[in-house]
Tab-separated table of C-alpha atoms in Angstrom:
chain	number	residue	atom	x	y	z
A	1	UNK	CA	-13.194	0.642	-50.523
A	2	UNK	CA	-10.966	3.951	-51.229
A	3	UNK	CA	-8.345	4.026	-53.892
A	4	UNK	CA	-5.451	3.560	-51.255
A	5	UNK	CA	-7.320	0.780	-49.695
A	6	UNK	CA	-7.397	-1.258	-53.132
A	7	UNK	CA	-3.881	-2.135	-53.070
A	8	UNK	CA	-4.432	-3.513	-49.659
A	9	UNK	CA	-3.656	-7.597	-49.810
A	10	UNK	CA	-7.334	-9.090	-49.856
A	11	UNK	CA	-5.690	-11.749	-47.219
A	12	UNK	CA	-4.811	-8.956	-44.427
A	13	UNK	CA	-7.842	-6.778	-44.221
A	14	UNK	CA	-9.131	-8.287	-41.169
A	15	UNK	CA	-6.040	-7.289	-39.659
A	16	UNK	CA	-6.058	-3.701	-38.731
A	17	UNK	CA	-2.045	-3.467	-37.880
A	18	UNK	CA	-1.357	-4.912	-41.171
A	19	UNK	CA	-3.739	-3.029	-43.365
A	20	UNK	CA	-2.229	0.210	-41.901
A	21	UNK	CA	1.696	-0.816	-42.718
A	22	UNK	CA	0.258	-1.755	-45.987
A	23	UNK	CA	-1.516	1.390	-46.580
A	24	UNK	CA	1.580	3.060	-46.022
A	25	UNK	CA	3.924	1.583	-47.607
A	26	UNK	CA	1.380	2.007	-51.222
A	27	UNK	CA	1.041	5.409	-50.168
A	28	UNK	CA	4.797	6.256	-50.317
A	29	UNK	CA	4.832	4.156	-53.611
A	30	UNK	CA	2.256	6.505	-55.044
A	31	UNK	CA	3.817	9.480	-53.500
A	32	UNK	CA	7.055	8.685	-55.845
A	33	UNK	CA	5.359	8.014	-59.020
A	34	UNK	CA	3.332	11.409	-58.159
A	35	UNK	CA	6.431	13.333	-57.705
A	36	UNK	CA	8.608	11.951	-60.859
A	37	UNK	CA	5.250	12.777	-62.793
A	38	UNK	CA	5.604	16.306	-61.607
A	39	UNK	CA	9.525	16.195	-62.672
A	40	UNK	CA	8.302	15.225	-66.073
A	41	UNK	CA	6.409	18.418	-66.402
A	42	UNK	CA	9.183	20.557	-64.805
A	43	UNK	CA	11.787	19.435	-67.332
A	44	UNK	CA	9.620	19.649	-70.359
A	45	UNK	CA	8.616	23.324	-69.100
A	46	UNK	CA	12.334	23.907	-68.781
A	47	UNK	CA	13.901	22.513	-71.913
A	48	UNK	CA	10.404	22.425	-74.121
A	49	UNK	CA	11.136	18.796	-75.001
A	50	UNK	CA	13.096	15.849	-74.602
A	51	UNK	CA	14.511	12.981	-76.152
A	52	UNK	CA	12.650	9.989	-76.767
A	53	UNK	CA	15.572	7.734	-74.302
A	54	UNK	CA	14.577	10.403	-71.257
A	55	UNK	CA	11.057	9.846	-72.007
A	56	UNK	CA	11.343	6.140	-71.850
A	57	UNK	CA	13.387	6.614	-68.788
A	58	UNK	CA	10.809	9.339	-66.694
A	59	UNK	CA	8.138	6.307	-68.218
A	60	UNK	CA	10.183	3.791	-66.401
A	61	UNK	CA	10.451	5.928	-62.595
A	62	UNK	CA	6.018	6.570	-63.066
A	63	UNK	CA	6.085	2.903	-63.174
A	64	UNK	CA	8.241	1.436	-61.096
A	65	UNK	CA	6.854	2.183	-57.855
A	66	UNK	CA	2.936	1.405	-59.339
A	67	UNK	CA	4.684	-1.985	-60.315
A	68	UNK	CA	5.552	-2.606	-56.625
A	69	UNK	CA	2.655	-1.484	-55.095
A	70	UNK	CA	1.244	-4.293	-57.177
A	71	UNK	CA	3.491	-6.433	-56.737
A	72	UNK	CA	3.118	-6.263	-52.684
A	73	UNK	CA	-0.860	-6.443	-53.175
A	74	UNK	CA	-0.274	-9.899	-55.169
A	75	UNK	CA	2.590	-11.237	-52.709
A	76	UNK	CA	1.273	-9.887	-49.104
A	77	UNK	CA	5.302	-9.486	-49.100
A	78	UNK	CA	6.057	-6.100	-48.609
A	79	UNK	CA	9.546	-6.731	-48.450
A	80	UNK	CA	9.790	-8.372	-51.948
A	81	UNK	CA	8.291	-5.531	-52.920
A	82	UNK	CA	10.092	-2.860	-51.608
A	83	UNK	CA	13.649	-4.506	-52.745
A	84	UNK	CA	12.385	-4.868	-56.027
A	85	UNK	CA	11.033	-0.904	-56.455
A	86	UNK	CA	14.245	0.165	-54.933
A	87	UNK	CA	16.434	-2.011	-57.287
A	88	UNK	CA	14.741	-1.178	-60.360
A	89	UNK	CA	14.959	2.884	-59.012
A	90	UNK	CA	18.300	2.574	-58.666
A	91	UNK	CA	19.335	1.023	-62.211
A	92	UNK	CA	16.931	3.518	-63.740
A	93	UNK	CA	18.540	6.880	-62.169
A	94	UNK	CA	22.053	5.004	-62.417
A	95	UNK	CA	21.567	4.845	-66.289
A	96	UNK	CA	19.412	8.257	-66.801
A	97	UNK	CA	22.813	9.794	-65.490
A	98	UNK	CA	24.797	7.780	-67.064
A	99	UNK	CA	23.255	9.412	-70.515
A	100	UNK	CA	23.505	12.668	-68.442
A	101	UNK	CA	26.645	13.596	-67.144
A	102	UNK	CA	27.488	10.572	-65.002
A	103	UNK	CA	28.399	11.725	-61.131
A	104	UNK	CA	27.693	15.348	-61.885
A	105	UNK	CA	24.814	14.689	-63.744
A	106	UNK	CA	21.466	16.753	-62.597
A	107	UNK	CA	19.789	13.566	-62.429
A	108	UNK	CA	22.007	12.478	-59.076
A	109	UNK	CA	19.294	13.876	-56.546
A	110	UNK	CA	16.198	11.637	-57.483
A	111	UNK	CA	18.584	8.769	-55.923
A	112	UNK	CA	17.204	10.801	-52.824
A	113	UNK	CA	13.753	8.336	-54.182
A	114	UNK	CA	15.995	5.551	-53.259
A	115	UNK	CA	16.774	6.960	-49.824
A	116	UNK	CA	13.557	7.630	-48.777
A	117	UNK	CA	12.349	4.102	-49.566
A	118	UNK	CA	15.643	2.532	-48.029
A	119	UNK	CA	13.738	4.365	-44.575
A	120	UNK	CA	11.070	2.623	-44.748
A	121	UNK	CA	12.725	-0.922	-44.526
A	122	UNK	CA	12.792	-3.130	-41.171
A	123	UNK	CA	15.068	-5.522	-41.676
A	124	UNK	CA	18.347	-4.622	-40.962
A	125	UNK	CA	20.471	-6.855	-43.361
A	126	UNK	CA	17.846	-5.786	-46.294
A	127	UNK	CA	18.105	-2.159	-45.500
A	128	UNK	CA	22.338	-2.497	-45.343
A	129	UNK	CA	22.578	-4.877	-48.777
A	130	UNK	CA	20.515	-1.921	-50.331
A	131	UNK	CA	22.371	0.919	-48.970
A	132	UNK	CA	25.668	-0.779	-50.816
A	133	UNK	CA	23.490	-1.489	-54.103
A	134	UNK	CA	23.183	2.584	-53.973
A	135	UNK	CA	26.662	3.168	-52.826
A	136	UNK	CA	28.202	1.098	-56.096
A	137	UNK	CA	26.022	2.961	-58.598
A	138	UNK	CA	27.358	6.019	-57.161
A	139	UNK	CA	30.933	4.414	-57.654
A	140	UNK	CA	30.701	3.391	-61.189
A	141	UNK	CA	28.875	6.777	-62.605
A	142	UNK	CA	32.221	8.193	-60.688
A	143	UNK	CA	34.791	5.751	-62.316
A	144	UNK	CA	32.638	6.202	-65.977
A	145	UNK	CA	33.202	9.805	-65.278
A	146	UNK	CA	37.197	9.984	-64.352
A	147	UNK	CA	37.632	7.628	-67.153
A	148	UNK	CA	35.747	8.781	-69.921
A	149	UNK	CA	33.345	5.944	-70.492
A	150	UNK	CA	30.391	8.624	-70.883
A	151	UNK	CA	28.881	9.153	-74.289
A	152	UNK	CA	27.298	12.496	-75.097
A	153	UNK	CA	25.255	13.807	-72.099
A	154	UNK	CA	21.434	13.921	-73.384
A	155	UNK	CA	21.227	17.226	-71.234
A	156	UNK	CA	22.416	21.108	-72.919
A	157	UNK	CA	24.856	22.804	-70.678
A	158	UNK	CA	22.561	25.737	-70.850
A	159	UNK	CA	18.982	24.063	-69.355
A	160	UNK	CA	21.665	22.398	-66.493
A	161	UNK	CA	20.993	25.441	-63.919
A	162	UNK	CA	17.311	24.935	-64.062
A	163	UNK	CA	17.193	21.728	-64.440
A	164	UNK	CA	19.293	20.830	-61.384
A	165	UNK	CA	17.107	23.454	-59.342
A	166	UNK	CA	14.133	20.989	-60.922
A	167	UNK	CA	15.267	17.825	-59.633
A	168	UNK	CA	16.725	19.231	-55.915
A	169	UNK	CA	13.574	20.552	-55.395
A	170	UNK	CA	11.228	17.336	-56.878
A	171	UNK	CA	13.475	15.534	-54.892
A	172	UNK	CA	13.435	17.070	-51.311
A	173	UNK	CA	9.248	17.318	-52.035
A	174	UNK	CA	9.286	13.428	-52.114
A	175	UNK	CA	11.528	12.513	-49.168
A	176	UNK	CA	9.057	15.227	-47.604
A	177	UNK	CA	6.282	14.155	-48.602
A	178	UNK	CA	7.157	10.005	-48.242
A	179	UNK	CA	8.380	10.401	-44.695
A	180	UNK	CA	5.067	12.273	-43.842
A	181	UNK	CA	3.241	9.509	-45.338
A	182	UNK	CA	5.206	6.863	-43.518
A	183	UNK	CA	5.456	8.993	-39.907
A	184	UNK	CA	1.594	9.500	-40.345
A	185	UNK	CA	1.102	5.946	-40.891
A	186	UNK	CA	3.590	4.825	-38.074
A	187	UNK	CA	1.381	6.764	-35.773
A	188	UNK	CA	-1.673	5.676	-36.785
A	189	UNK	CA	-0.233	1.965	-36.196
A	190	UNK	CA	1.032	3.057	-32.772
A	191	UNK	CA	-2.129	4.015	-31.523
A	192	UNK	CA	-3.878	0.643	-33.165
A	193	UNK	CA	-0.893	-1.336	-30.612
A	194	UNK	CA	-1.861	0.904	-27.550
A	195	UNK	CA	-5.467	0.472	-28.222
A	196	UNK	CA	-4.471	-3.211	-28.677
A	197	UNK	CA	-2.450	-3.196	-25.387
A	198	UNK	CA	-5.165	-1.226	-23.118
A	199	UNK	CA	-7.412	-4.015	-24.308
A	200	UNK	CA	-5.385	-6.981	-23.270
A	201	UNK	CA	-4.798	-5.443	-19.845
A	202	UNK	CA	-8.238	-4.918	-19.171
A	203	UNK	CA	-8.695	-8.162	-21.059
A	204	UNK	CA	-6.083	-9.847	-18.422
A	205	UNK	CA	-7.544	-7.719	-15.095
A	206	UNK	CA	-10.658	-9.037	-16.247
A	207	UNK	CA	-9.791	-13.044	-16.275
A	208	UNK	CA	-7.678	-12.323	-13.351
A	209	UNK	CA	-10.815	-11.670	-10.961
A	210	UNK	CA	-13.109	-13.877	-12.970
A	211	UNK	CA	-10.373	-16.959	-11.357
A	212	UNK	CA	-9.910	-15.421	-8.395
A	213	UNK	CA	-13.815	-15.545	-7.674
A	214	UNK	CA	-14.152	-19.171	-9.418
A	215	UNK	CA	-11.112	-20.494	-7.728
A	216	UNK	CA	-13.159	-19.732	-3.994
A	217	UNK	CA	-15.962	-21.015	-5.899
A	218	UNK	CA	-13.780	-24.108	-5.970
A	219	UNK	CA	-12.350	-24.019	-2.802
A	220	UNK	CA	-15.514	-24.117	-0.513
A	221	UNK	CA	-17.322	-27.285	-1.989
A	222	UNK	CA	-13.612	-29.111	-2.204
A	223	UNK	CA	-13.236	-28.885	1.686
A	224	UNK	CA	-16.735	-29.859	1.820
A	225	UNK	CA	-15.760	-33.311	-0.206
A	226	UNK	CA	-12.556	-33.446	1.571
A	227	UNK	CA	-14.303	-32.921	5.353
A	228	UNK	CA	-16.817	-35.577	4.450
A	229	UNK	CA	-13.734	-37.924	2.858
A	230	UNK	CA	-11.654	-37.636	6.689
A	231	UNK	CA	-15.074	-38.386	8.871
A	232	UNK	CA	-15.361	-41.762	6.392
A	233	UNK	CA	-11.354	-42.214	6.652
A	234	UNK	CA	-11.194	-41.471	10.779
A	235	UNK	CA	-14.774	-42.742	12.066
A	236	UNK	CA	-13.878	-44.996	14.827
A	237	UNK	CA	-17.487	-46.254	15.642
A	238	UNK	CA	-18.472	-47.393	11.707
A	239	UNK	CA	-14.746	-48.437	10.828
A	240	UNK	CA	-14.293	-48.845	6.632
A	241	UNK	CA	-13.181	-52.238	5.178
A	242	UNK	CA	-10.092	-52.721	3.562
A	243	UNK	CA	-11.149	-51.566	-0.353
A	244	UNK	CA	-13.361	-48.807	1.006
A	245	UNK	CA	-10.632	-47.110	3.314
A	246	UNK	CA	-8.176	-47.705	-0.422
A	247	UNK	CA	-10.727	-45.569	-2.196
A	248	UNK	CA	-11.446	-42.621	0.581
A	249	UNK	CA	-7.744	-42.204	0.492
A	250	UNK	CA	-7.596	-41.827	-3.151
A	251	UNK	CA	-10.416	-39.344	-2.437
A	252	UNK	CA	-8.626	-37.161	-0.105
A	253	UNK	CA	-5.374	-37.600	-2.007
A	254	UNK	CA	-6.685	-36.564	-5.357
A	255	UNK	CA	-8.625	-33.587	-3.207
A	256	UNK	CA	-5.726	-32.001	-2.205
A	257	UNK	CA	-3.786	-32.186	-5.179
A	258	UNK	CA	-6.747	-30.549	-6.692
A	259	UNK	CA	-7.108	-28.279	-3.858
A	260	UNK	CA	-3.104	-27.214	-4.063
A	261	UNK	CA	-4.285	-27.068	-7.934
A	262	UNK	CA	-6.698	-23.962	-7.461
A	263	UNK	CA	-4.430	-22.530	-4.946
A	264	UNK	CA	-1.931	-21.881	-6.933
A	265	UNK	CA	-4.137	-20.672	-10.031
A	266	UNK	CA	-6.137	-18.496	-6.638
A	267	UNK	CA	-2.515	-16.995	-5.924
A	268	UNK	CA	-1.729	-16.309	-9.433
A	269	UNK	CA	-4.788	-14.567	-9.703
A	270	UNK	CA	-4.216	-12.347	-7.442
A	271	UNK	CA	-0.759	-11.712	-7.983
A	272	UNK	CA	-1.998	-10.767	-11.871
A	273	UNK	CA	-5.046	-8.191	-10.273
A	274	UNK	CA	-2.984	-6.705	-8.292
A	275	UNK	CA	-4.581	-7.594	-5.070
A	276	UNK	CA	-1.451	-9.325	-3.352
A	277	UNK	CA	-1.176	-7.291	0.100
A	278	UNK	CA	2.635	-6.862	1.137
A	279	UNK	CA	3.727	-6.257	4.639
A	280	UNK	CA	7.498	-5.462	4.873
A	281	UNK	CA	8.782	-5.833	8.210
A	282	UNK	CA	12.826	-6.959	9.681
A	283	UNK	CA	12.620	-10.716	10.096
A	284	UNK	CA	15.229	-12.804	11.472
A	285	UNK	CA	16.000	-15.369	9.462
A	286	UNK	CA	15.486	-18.306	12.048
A	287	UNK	CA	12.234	-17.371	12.092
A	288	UNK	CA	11.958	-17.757	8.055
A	289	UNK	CA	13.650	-21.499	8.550
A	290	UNK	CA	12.411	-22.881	11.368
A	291	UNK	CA	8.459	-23.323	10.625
A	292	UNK	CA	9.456	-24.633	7.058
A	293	UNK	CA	11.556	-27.223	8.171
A	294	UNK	CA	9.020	-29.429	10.041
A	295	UNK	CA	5.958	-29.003	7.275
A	296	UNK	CA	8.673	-30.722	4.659
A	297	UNK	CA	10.515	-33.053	7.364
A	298	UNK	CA	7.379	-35.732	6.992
A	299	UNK	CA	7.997	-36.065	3.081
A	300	UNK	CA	11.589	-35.814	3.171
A	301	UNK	CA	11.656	-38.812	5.938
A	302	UNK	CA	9.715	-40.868	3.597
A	303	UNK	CA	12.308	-40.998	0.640
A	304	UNK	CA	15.266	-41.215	3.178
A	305	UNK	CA	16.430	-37.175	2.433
A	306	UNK	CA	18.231	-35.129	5.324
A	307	UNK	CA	17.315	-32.009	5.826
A	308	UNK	CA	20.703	-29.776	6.815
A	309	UNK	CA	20.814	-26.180	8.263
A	310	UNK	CA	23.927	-24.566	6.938
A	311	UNK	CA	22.836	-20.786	7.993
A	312	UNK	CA	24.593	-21.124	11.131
A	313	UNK	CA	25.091	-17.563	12.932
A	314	UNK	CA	23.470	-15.599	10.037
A	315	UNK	CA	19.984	-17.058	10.862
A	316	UNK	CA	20.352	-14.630	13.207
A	317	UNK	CA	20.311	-11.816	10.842
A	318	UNK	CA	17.290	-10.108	9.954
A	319	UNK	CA	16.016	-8.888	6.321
A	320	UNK	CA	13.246	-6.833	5.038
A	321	UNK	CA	10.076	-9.565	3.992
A	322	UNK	CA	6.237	-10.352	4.393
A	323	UNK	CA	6.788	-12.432	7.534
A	324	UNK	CA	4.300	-14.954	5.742
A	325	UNK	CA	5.347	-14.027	2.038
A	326	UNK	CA	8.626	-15.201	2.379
A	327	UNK	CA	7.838	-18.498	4.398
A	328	UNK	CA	5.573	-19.089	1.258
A	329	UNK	CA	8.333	-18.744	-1.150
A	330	UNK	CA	10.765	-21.038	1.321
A	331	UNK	CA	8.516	-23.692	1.556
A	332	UNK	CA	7.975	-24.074	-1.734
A	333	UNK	CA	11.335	-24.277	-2.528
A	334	UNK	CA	12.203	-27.038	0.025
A	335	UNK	CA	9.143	-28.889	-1.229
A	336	UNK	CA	10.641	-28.852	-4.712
A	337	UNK	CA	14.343	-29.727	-3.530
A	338	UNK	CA	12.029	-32.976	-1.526
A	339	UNK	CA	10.028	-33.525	-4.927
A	340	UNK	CA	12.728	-33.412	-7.512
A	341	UNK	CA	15.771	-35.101	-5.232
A	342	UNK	CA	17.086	-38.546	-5.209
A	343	UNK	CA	15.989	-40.878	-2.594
A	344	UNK	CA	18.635	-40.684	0.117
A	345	UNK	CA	19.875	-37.354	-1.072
A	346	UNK	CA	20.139	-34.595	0.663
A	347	UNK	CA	18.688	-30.574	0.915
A	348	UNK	CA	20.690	-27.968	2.269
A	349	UNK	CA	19.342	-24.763	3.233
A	350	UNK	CA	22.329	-22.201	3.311
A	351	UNK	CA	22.673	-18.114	4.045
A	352	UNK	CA	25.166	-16.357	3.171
A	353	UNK	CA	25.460	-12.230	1.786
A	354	UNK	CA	24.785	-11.478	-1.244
A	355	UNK	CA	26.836	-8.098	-1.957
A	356	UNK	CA	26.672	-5.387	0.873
A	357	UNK	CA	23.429	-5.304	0.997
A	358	UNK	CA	21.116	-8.143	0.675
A	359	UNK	CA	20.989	-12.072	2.124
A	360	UNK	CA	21.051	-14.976	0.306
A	361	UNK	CA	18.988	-18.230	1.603
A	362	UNK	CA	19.935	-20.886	-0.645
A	363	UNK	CA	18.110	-24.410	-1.175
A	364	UNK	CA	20.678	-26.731	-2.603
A	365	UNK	CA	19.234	-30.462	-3.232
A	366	UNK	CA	21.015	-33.603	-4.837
A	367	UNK	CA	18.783	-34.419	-7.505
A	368	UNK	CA	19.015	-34.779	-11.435
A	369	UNK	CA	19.510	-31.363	-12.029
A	370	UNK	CA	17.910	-29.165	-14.891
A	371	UNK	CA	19.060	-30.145	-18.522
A	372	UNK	CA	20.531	-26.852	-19.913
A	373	UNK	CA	18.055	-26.390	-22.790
A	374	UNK	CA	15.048	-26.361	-20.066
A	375	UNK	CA	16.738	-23.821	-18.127
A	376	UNK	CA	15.172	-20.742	-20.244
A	377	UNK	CA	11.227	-22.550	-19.311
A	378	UNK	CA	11.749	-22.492	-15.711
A	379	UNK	CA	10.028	-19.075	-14.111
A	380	UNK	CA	7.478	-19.474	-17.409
A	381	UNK	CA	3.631	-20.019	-16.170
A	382	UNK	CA	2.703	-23.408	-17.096
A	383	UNK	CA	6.107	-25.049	-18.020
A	384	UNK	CA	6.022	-28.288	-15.983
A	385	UNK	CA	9.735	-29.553	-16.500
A	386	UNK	CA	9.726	-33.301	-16.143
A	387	UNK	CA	6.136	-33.162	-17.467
A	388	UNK	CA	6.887	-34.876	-20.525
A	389	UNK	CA	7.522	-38.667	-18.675
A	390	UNK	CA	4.607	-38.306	-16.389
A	391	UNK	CA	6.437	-38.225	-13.454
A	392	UNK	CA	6.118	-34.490	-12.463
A	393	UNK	CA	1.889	-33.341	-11.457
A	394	UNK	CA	1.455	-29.698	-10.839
A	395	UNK	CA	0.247	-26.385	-12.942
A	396	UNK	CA	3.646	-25.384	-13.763
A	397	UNK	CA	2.979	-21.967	-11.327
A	398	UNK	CA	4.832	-22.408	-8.585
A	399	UNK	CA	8.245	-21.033	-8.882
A	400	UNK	CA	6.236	-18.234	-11.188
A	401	UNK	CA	4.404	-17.468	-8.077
A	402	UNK	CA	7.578	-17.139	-5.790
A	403	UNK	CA	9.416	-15.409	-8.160
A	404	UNK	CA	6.296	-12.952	-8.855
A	405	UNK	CA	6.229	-12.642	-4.280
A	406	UNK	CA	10.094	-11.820	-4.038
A	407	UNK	CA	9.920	-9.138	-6.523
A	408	UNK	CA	7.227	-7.542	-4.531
A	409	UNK	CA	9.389	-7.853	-1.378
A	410	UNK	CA	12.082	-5.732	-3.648
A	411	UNK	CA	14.098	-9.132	-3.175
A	412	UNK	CA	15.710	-11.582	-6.418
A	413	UNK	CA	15.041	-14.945	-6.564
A	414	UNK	CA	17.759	-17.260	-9.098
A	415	UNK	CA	18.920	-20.847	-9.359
A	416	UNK	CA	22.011	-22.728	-10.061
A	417	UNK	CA	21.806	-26.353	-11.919
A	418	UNK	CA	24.402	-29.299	-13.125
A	419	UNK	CA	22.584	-31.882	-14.645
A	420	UNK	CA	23.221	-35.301	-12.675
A	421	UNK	CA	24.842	-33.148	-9.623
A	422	UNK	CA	21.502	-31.111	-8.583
A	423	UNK	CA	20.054	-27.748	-8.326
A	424	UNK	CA	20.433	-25.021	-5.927
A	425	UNK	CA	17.455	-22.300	-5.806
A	426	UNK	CA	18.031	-19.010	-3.615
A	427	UNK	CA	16.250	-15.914	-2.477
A	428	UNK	CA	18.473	-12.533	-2.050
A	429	UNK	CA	16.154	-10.001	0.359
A	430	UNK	CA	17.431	-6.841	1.884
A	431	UNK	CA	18.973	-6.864	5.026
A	432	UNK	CA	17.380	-5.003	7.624
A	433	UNK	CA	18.285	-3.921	10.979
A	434	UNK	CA	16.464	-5.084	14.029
A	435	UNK	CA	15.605	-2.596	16.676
């Protein structure tokens, strides 16, 4: 373990990110405590000696910054340790020129110490409460000043030329020298977070195919089972009893809820790697609606729902879409306006324009609605709203999947909810002319 490394937190070193901020941060610490050791020297070269209160006080700016860099390696809280470093910095150069000269005192430019360390702060209301600290020591010196609170200055007029040159220059070297530190550091964590980020990509490519190629894994020996389960349920010539044909249908029922199941993660999958093929084409919008309406019609008449077409003459527009893209995205929606609506409610599937340029096809239903604080969950992966009473099944993909297909058809995809009035769920795509 290097010198630097040693005032690394024990509890972070696994962490590559962190070790690197903290490595920093000591460095800059050091850097200060170098520098004000170096101003030491300068001024006794200059003036031959000093007296015992400025020796105290160029004791007292070595230390300070050590302290914190201790203090952080204790705490793991680099902020703690920061504030208290720049505190203490500040009192010390606030009374060193008090004894000096107050606000034209040659001691004013090591409060640059205090600037460079205020850079290397991240939180905003720490950095601003720190700046003011700064800002009222540079008041009162000014008011002890104009009003003659000062006692003898510790510093001859005639070592003041040299002495200021001194201190501009010690100072400007550590600002320097800190922000190299800290923009060397900065870097160095950069390219940890793009080495970081390149791996998660390839991480995510990786488990995109690897469910992609389980997920047909899946799929072929789940039409087997589901094949087999229709023969038992439809065989004429060796009819089922009563408690067999109960348990074949929980069979095929369960099969294709599992089967819709690996869909879904299948699409995903593919969406993720990349691999989702996109043919944009002008398609009227009849021909979006019509096929949809009859694949939901069968679940809808079950719970008593109409089904209305609104679109009137704009289903005969056409927009630009993946003819079988965008009846993907449709159906799913209607199937969600079935699935989440009152029985005896209604869907209504509207179009209307949506600015000069694009369609809407909206998908209004009657149901509960979304309660506003689930409204932020609703295009995340895996957030099954109504999951929590058991009433909802599903991966919580779906509308992630249609919203993730309408991008790639350069089209928007939104909702509008009431809770207790219903939802309604719409897809804006270009509009296209038709030859």
């Amino acid at each position: 373990m290097d010198f630097i490394t040693w005032f690394v937190p024990p509890s972070v070193l696994d962490d590559a990110r962190k070790t690197t901020r903290h490595k920093g941060i000591a460095k800059s610490l050091l850097v200060i405590s170098l520098v004000t050791s170096l101003m030491l020297f300068s001024f006794l070269f200059v003036r031959g000696n000093l007296p015992p209160a400025e020796y105290v006080l160029f004791a007292a700016g070595i230390c300070t910054p050590i302290l914190g860099a201790l203090l952080i390696r204790a705490t793991g809280d680099i902020t703690l340790g920061l504030v208290a470093t720049n505190i203490g910095g500040i009192l010390i150069v606030a009374v060193w020129a008090f004894f000096a000269g107050g606000i034209t005192s040659v001691v004013l430019p090591v409060f640059l110490a205090n600037i460079a360390l205020l850079s290397t702060f991240g939180n905003a209301a720490i950095l601003l409460v720190m700046g003011a600290t700064l800002m009222a020591a540079l008041v009162f010196l000014y008011l002890a000043t104009s009003m003659g609170w000062l006692p003898a200055s510790l510093i001859p007029d005639s070592a003041t030329p040299a002495l200021m040159l001194t201190t501009m220059l010690g100072s400007v070297g550590l600002v320097v020298l800190a922000g190299v530190v800290v923009a060397r550091e900065r870097a160095i964590a950069k390219a940890h977070l793009r080495a970081a980020q390149h791996a998660a990509e390839q991480s995510s490519r990786a488990k995109s195919v690897f469910l992609a190629s389980m997920s047909h894994e899946f799929r072929t020996p789940l039409g087997a089972i589901l094949g087999f389960a229709e023969l038992l349920h439809d065989n004429e010539a060796k009819p089922l009893d009563q408690e067999q044909l109960r348990s074949v249908r929980h069979i095929l029922n369960s099969g294709q809820y599992l089967l819709s199941l690996v869909t879904q993660v299948l699409e995903m999958s593919r969406i993720e790697a990349d691999e989702l093929k996109v043919n944009m084409e002008p398609v009227r919008v009849e021909q979006i609606i019509a096929p949809c309406l009859p694949m939901i019609e069968l679940e809808a008449r079950k719970r008593g729902i109409a089904l209305i077409d609104d679109c009137g003459a704009r289903a005969g527009s056409a927009v630009w879409a993946d003819r079988i893209l965008v009846k993907q995205v449709l159906l799913n929606l209607l199937s969600n306006a079935v699935k989440f609506n009152r029985d005896g409610g209604t869907v209504t599937i509207s179009c209307q324009p949506a600015g000069a340029e694009y369609l809407r096809i909206g998908v209004a239903d009657t149901g509960a609605g979304l309660a506003s604080g689930k409204k932020d969950e609703l295009f995340e992966p895996f957030a099954r709203l109504g999951a929590e009473t058991g009433t909802i099944r599903g991966a919580g993909l779906g509308l992630v999947i249609e919203k993730r297909m309408t991008e790639r058809m350069r089209g928007r995809i939104g909702y509008e909810s009431r809770e207790g009035l219903g939802s309604t769920f719409w897809v804006e795509l270009p509009l296209a002319d038709l030859p």
